[in-house]
Coordinates of C-alpha atoms in Angstrom, one line a residue:
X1088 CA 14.5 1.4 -1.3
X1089 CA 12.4 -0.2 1.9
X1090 CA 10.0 1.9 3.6
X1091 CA 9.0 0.5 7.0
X1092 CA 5.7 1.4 8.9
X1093 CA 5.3 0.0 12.4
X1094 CA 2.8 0.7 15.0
X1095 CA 4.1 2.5 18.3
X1096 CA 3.5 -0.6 20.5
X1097 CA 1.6 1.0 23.4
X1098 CA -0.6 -1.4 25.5
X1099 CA -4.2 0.0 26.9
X1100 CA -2.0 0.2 30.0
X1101 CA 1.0 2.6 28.8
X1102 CA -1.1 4.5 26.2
X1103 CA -0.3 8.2 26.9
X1104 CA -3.3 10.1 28.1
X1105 CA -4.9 11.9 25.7
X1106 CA -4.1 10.0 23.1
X1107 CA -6.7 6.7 21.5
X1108 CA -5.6 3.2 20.0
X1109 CA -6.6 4.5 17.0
X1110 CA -3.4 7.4 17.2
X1111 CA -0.8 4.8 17.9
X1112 CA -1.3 2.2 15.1
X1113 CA -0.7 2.1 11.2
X1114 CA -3.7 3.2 9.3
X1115 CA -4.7 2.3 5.4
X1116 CA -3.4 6.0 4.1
X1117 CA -0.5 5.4 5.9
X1118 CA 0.7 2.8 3.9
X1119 CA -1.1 3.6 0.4
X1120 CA 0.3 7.2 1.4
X1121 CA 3.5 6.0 1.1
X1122 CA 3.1 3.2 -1.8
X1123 CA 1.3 6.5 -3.9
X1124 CA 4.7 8.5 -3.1
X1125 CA 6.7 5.9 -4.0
X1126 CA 4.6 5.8 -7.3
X1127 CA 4.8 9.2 -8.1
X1128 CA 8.6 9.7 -7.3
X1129 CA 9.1 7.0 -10.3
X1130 CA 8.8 3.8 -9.0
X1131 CA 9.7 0.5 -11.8
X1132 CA 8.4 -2.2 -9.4
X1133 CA 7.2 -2.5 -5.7
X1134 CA 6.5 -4.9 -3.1
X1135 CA 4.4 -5.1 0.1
X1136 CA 5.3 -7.3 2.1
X1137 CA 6.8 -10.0 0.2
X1138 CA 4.1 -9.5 -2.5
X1139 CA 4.7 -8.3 -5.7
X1140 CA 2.2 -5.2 -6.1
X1141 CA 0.7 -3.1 -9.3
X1142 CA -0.7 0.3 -9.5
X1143 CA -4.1 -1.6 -9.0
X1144 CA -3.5 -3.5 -6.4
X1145 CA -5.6 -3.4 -3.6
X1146 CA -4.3 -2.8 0.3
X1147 CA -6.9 -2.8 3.0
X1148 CA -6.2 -2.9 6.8
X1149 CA -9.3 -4.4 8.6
X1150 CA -8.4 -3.2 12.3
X1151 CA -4.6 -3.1 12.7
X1152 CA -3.8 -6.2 9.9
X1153 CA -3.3 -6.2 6.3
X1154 CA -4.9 -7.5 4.0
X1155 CA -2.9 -8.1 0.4
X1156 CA -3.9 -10.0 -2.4
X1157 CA -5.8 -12.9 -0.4
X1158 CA -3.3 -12.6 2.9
X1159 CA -3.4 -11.2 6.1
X1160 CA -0.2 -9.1 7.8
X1161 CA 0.9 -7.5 10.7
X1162 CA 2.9 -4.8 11.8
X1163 CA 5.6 -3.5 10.9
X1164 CA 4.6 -3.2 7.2
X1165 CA 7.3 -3.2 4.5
X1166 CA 7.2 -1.0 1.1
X1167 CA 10.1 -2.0 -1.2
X1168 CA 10.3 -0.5 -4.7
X1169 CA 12.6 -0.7 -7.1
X1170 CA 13.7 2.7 -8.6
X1171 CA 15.7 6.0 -8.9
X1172 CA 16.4 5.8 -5.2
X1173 CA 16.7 10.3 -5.0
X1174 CA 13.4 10.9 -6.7
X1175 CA 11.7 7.8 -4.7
X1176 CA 12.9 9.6 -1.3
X1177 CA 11.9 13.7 -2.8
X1178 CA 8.5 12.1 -3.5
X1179 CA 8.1 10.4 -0.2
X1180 CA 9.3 14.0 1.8
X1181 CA 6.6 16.0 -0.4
X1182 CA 4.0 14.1 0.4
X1183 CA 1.8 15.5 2.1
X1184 CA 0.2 12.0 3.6
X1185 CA 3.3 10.4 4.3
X1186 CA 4.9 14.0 6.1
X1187 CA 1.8 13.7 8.1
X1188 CA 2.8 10.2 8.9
X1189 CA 6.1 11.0 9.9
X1190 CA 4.7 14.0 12.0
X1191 CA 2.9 11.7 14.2
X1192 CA 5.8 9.2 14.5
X1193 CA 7.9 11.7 15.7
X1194 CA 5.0 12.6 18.5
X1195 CA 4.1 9.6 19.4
X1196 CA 6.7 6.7 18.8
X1197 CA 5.2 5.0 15.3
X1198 CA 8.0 3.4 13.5
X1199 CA 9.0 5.0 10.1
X1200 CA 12.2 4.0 8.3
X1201 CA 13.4 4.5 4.6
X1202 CA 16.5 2.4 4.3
X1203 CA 18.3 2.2 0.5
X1204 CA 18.8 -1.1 -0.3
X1205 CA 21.0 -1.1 -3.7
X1206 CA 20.4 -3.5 -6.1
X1207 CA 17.9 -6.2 -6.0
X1208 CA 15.6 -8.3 -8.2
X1209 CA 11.8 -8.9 -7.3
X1210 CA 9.3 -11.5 -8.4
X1211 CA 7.5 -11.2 -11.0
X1212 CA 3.5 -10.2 -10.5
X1213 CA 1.4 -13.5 -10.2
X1214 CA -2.5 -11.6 -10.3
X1215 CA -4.4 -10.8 -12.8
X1216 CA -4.6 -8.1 -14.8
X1217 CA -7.7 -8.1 -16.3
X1218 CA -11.3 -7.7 -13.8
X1219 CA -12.0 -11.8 -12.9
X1220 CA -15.7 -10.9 -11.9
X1221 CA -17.1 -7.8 -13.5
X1222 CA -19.6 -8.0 -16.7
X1223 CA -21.2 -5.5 -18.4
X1224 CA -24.7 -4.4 -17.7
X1225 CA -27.4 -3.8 -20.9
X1226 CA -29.1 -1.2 -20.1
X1227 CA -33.0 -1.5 -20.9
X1228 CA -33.6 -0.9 -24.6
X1229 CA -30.0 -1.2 -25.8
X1230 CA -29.0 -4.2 -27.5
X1231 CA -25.1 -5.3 -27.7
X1232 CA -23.7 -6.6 -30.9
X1233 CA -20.9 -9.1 -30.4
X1234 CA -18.2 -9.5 -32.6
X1235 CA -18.0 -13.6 -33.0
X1236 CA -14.5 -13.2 -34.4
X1237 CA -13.1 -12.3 -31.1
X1238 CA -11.6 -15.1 -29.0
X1239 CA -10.6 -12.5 -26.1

């Protein structure tokens, strides 16, 4: 199943009155909305873009691009998952996020298509699992014991 998420493509000049930028673009919760529904409705595997993605990764938009994984997008944003396709699209109309999504889509043009796709194959994840950067802290007064036998 695809999930596409697309901005409305007004201009400063055509933007309805009454309405701001900020109501006619795709926003973070828009997209995790739909990658958490996705999730929930029994998702195997899932891609953004054409990344392979993980329940941890992370997706920021810094203004109205992307950010994935070390690389920037723009819109329109693709969700592909891999997956009973009837419980994928029951997750994504209970949603509350993503029924909120498709709410303002209807009112004010954004782009929002679920297309089922059939079979397919995906790449396999090429991050890291395990935290690169983060070390424990000692705490005043405690002392850690480490266990020399451990190579991991």
């Amino acid at each position: 199943m695809q999930v596409t998420l697309d901005d409305a493509g007004y201009s400063l000049d055509t933007l309805p009155e009454g309405y701001s930028v900020d109501d006619v673009v795709v926003h973070q919760q828009d997209l995790q909305g739909v990658i958490n529904a996705l999730w929930a409705g029994g998702a195997e595997a899932m891609m953004v873009q054409d990344q392979r993605v993980i329940a941890t990764s992370s997706v920021q938009c810094v203004g109205n691009t992307l950010y994935l994984q070390g690389r920037v997008y723009s819109p329109p944003y693709t969700v592909t998952a891999v997956g009973d396709p009837d419980a994928m699209l029951a997750a994504l109309e209970e949603d509350p996020t993503v029924s909120t999504y498709r709410d303002w889509a209807e009112l004010i043009g954004l782009g929002y298509a679920v297309t089922e796709l059939g079979s397919m194959e995906m790449p396999a994840y090429a991050g890291s699992l395990r935290p690169q950067y983060a070390t424990p802290v000692e705490l005043p007064g405690e002392v850690e014991e480490i266990d020399s036998t451990r190579n991991d």
